[in-house]
XYZ file of C-alpha atoms in Angstrom:
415
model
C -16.513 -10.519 -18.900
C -20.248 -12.186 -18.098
C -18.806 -13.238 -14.661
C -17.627 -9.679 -13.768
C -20.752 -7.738 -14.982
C -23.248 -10.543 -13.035
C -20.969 -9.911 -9.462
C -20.118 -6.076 -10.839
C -24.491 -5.755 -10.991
C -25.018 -7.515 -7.533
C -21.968 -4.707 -6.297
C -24.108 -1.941 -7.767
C -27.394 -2.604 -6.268
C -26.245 -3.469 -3.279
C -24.171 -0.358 -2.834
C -27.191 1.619 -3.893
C -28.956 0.300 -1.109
C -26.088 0.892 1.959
C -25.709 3.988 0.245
C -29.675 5.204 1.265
C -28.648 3.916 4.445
C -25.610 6.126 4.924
C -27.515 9.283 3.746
C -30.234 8.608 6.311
C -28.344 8.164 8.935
C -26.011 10.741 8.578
C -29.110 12.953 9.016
C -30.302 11.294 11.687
C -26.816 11.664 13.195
C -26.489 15.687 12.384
C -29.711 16.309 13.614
C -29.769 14.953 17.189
C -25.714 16.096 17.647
C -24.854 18.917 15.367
C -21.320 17.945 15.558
C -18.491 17.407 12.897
C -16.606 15.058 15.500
C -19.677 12.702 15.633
C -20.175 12.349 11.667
C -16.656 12.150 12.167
C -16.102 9.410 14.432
C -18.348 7.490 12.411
C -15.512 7.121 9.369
C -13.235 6.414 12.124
C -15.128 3.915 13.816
C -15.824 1.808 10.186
C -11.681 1.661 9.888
C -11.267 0.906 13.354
C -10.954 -2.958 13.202
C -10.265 -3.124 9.700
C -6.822 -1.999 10.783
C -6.182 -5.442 13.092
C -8.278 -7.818 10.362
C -5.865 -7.000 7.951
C -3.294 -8.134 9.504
C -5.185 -11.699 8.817
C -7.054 -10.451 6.209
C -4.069 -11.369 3.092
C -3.942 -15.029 4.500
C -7.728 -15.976 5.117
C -8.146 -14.343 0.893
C -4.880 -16.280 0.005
C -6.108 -19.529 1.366
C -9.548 -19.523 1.386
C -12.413 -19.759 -1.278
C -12.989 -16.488 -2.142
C -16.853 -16.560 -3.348
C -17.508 -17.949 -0.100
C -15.540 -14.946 1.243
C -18.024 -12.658 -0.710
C -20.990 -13.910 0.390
C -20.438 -14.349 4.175
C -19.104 -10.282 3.754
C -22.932 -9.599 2.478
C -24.779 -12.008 4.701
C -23.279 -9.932 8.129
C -23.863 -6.647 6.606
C -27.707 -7.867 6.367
C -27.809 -8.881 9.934
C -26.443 -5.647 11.059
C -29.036 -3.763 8.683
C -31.642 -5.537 10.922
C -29.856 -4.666 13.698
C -30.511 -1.013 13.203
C -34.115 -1.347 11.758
C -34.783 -3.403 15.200
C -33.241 -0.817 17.499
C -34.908 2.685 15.787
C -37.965 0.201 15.639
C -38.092 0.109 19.311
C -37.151 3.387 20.138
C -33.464 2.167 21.438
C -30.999 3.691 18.381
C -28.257 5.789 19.740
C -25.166 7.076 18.052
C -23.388 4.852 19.688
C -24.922 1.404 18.148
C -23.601 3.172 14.981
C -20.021 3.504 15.705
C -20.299 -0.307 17.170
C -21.940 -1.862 14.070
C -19.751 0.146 11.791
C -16.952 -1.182 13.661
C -18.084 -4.865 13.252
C -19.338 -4.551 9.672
C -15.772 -3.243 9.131
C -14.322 -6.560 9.920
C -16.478 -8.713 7.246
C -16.789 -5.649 4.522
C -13.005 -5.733 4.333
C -12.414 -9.360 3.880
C -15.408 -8.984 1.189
C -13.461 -6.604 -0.312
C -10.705 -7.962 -0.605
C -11.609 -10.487 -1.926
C -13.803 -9.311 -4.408
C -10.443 -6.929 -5.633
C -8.365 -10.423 -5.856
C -10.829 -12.169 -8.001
C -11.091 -9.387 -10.663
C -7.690 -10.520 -11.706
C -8.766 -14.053 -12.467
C -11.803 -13.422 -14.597
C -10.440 -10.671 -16.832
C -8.074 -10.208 -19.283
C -5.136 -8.623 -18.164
C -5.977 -5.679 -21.053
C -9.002 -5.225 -19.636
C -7.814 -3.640 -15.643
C -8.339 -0.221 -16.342
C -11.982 -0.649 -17.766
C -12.525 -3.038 -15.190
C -11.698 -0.757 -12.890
C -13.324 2.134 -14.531
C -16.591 -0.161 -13.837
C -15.637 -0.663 -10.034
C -15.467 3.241 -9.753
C -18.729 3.372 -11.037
C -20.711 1.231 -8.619
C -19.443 4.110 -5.552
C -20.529 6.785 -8.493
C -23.479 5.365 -9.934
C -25.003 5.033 -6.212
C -24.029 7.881 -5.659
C -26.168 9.434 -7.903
C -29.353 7.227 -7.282
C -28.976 6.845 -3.061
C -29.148 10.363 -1.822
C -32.270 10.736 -4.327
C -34.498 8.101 -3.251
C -33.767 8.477 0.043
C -33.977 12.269 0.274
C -37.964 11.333 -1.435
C -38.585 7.904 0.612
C -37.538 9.230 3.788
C -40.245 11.053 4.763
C -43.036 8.579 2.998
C -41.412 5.556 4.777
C -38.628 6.653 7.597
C -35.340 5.332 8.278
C -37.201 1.439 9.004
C -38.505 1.341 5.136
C -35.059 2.368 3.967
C -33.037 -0.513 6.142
C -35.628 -2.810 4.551
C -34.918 -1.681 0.578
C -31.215 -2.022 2.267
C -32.073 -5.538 3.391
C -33.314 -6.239 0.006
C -30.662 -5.097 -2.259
C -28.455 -7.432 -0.069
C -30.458 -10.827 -0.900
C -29.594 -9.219 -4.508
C -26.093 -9.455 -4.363
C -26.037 -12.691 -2.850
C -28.166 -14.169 -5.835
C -25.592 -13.058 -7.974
C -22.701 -14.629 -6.285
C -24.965 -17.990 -5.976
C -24.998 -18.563 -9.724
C -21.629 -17.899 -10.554
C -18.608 -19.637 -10.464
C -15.392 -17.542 -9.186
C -12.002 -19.822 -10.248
C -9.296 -19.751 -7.368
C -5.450 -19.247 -7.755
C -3.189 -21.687 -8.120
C -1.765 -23.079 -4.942
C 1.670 -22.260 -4.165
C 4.073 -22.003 -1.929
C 5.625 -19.279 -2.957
C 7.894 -17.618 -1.031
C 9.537 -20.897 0.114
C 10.728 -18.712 3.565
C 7.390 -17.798 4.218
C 6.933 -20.578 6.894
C 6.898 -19.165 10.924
C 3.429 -17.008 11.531
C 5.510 -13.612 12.210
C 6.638 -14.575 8.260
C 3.126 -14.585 7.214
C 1.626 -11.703 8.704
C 4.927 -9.774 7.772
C 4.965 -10.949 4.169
C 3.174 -8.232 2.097
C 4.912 -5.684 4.182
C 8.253 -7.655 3.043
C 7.297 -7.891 -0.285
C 7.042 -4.249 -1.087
C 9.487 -2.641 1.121
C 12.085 -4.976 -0.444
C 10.817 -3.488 -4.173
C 11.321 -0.047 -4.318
C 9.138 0.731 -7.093
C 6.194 -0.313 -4.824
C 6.959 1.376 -2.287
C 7.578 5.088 -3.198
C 4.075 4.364 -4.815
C 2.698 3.415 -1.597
C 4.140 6.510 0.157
C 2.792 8.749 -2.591
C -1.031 7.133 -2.551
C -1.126 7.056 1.405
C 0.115 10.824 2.252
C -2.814 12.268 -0.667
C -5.255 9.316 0.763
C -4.600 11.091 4.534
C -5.208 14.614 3.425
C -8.119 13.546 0.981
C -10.061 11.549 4.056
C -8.878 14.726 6.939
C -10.923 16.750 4.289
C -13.598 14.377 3.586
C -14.021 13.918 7.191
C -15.994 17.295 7.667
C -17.196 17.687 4.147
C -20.633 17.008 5.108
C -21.110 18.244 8.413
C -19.619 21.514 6.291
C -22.263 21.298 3.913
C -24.998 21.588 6.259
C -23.310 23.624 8.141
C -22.877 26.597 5.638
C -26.549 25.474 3.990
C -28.577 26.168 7.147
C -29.607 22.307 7.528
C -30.536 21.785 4.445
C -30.730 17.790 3.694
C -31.613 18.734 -0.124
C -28.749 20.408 -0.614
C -26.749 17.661 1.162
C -28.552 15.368 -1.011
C -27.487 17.315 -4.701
C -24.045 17.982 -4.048
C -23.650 13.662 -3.284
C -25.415 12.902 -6.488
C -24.053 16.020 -8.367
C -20.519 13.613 -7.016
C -21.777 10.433 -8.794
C -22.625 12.222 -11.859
C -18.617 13.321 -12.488
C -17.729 9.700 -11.251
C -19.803 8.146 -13.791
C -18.719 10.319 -16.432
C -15.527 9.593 -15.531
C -15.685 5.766 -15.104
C -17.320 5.772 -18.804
C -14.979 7.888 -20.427
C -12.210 5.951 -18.949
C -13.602 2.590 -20.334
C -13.781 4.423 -23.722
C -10.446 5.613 -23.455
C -8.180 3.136 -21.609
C -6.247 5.478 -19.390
C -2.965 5.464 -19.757
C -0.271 2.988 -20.102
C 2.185 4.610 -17.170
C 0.081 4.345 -14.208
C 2.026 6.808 -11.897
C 1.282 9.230 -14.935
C -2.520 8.448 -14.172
C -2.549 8.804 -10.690
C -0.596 11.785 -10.931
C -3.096 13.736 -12.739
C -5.717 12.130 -11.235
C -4.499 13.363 -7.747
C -4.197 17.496 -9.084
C -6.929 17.615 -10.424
C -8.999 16.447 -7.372
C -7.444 18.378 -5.667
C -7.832 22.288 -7.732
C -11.090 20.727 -7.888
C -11.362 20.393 -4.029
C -9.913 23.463 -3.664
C -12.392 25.576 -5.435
C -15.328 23.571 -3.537
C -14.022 24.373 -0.573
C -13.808 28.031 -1.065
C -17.459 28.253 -2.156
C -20.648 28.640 0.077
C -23.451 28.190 -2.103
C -25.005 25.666 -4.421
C -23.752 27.340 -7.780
C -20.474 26.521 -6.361
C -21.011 23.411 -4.808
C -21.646 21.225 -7.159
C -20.127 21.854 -10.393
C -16.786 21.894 -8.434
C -18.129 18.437 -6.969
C -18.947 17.278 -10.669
C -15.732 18.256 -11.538
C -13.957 16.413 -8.512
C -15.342 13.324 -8.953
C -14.519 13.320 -12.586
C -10.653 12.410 -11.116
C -11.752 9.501 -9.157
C -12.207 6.790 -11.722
C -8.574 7.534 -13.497
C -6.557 7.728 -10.116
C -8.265 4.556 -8.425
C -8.145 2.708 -11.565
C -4.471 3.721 -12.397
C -3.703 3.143 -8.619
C -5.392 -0.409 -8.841
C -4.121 -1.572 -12.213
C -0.485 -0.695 -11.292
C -0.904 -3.228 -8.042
C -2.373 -5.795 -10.129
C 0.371 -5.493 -12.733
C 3.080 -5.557 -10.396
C 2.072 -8.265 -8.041
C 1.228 -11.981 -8.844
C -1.967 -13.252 -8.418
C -1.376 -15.956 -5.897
C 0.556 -13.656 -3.391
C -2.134 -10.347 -4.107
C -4.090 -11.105 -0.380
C -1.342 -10.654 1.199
C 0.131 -7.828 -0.581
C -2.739 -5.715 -0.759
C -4.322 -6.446 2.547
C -0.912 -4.995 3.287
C -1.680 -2.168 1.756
C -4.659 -1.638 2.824
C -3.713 -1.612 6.595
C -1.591 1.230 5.735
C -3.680 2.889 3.886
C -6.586 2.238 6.844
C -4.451 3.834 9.427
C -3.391 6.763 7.893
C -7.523 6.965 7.206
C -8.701 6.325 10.726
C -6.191 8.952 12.367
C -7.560 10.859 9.373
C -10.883 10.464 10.390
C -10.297 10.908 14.269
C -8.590 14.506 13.627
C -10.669 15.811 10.977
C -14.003 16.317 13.458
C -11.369 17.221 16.126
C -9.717 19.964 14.656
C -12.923 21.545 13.348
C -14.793 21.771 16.234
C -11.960 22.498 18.610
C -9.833 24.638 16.562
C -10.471 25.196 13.363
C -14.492 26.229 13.590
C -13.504 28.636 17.227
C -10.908 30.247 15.235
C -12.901 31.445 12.385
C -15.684 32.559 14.370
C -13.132 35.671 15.261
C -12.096 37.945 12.643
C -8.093 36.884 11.091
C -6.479 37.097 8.001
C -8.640 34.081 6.542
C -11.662 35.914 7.282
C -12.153 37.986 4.041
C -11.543 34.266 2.188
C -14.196 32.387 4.479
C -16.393 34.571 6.401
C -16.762 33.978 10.053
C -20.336 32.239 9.907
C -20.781 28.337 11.073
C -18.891 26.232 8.900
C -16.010 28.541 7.907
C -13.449 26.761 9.785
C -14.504 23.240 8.100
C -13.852 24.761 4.672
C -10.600 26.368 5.670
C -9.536 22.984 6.687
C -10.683 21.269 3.757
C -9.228 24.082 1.365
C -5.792 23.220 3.175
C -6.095 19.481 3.007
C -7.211 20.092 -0.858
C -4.109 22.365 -1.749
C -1.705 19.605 -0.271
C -3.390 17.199 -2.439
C -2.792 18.863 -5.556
C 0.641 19.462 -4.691
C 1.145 15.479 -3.883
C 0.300 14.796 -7.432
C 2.687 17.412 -8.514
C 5.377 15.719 -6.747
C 4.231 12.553 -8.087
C 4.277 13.496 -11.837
C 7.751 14.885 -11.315
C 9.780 11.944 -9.409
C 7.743 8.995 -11.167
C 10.560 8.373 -13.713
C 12.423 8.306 -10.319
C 10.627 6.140 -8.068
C 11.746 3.223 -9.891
C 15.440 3.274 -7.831
């Protein structure tokens, strides 16, 4: 486990320090816009050519040395850090340069990724996926709870520039950590024999799961809650601050009060294993994000805000790590690239369109809607913000009812 704690350390503060990043400039973005589609567009524009890299993405893992992989994914996301420290240096930062860098840093952050999810299976025990994965919950969790703090108290002491820099920093981190280490590769093989022409190669993963059942109703299952999870999380913050008057602090809470329950989580999963049937896990996971969800969106103030949040994230760590682990049981190492860049493409889709139609719907629909008295209004109020939570309650109470479905059929998904 030494090798996975060094890279899982470099992960954390590294994540810790994007994470600052994100906060800030999701403030900066709210505050010169005041629009849900704009926060919006911003998820949408950091899946936007992930979607086409993965097509590649399953090869270049499968075939090339993945530490090297790591690293160049870490060196580009510091040169687009001082990309945006040089542009709100000068005066030049617009929300556009945003959706652009976000867009490139897409492209090398997903290779990273994938990478990084390919090699876990090579330095751990099989036994060992679910705490492993426990852990990997806990880097989003554990930043969570650190990033919106510092940079809620650094902000005004040193601005958005000092930030990038302690951004910039936590990068050369990382990068240390992947230096000293030595990351094995899978065996070469040329496994599937068939798997000669180009269309073959880009097509494989796709192949490879449609072909196996099993895989596939799993992949159904995790991409319709994934879509509804990411429509809601789409407008969650602009929500926040919408129904909080501005308020940054609050903003701030309620994404720490989020890595709090995914910590817990991620720790009491490592004590406890999770469970052996990983549809079981998911399935449980996925309801009780989503009462969870449900009961955040319908609240307005702090009290509600973030115990409901606490309680959310407490989900997170079983149904990622179930999700995970079942993938790595189920597919062989040397073929995983391909398979789960595969995936992920699917998975990045149904989050972009996600993404495009959560800030659309809210400010064109849903928001104009509940600003008029209906049958919702008793529920929601008709102040800024009510139509984001009614959308969000929605997307909630469809997740809860995928994991429903899931505990239900996963004896039958196997045929």
């Amino acid at each position: 486990m030494r090798k996975f704690i060094l890279i899982w350390f470099g992960q954390l503060v590294s994540t810790i320090g994007t994470y600052m990043t994100d906060f800030a400039l999701t403030l900066w973005a709210w505050e010169i816009t005041h629009s849900a589609t704009a926060l919006a567009l911003m998820g949408f524009f950091s899946q936007l050519l992930r979607i086409p890299v993965n097509l590649l993405s399953g090869i270049i893992v499968d075939n090339i040395n993945r530490k090297f992989l790591m690293i160049l994914g870490d060196v580009f996301s510091a040169f687009f850090t001082i990309i945006i420290g040089f542009l709100f240096i000068t005066n030049n930062l617009q929300i556009w340069h945003l959706y652009l860098i976000a867009s490139l840093n897409g492209i090398f952050g997903e290779i990273q990724r994938l990478a990084y999810q390919t090699s876990v299976t090579l330095i751990v025990p099989k036994s060992e996926y679910t705490r492993v994965n426990s852990l990997n919950s806990s880097v989003h969790y554990g930043s969570a709870i650190f990033a919106p703090a510092l940079a809620g108290i650094l902000f005004p002491l040193i601005n958005l520039s000092g930030i990038l820099v302690i951004d910039f920093i936590t990068f050369l981190i990382a990068l240390f950590t992947l230096f000293i280490i030595n990351i094995p590769q899978p065996a070469k093989n040329d496994y599937p024999k068939e798997n000669i022409t180009i269309t073959n190669k880009l097509t494989f993963g796709f192949r490879y799961v449609w072909k196996n059942r099993y895989l596939w109703n799993t992949l159904i299952l995790s991409a319709i809650f994934w879509f509804l999870h990411d429509l809601g999380a789409s407008v969650d913050e602009a929500m926040i601050l919408a129904r909080s008057n501005d308020n940054s602090q609050v903003l701030g809470l309620i994404l720490s009060s989020a890595g709090i329950g995914g910590v817990t989580g991620a720790i009491f999963l490592s004590w406890w294993g999770g469970t052996k049937n990983r549809l079981r896990g998911m399935s449980w996971g996925f309801m009780g994000a989503g009462i969870a969800k449900t009961v955040f969106g319908l609240g307005c103030t702090p009290s509600v805000w973030l115990p409901a949040q606490f309680c959310s994230s407490l989900n997170f760590p079983l149904l990622g790590s179930s999700e995970t682990a079942f993938w790595m049981e189920n597919v062989s190492p040397e073929i995983q690239g391909r398979v789960f860049a595969s995936n992920n493409l699917i998975l990045q889709v149904i989050s972009a369109i996600a993404s495009l139609l959560g800030g659309i719907l809210a400010d064109r629909i849903f928001e104009p809607w509940m600003m008029t008295d209906n049958i919702f209004s008793p529920l929601f109020g008709t102040q800024k913000g009510a139509g984001m939570s009614l959308l969000y309650v929605l997307c909630s109470v469809g997740m809860f009812f995928v994991g429903l479905w899931g505990w239900y059929s996963r004896k039958r998904m196997r045929n």
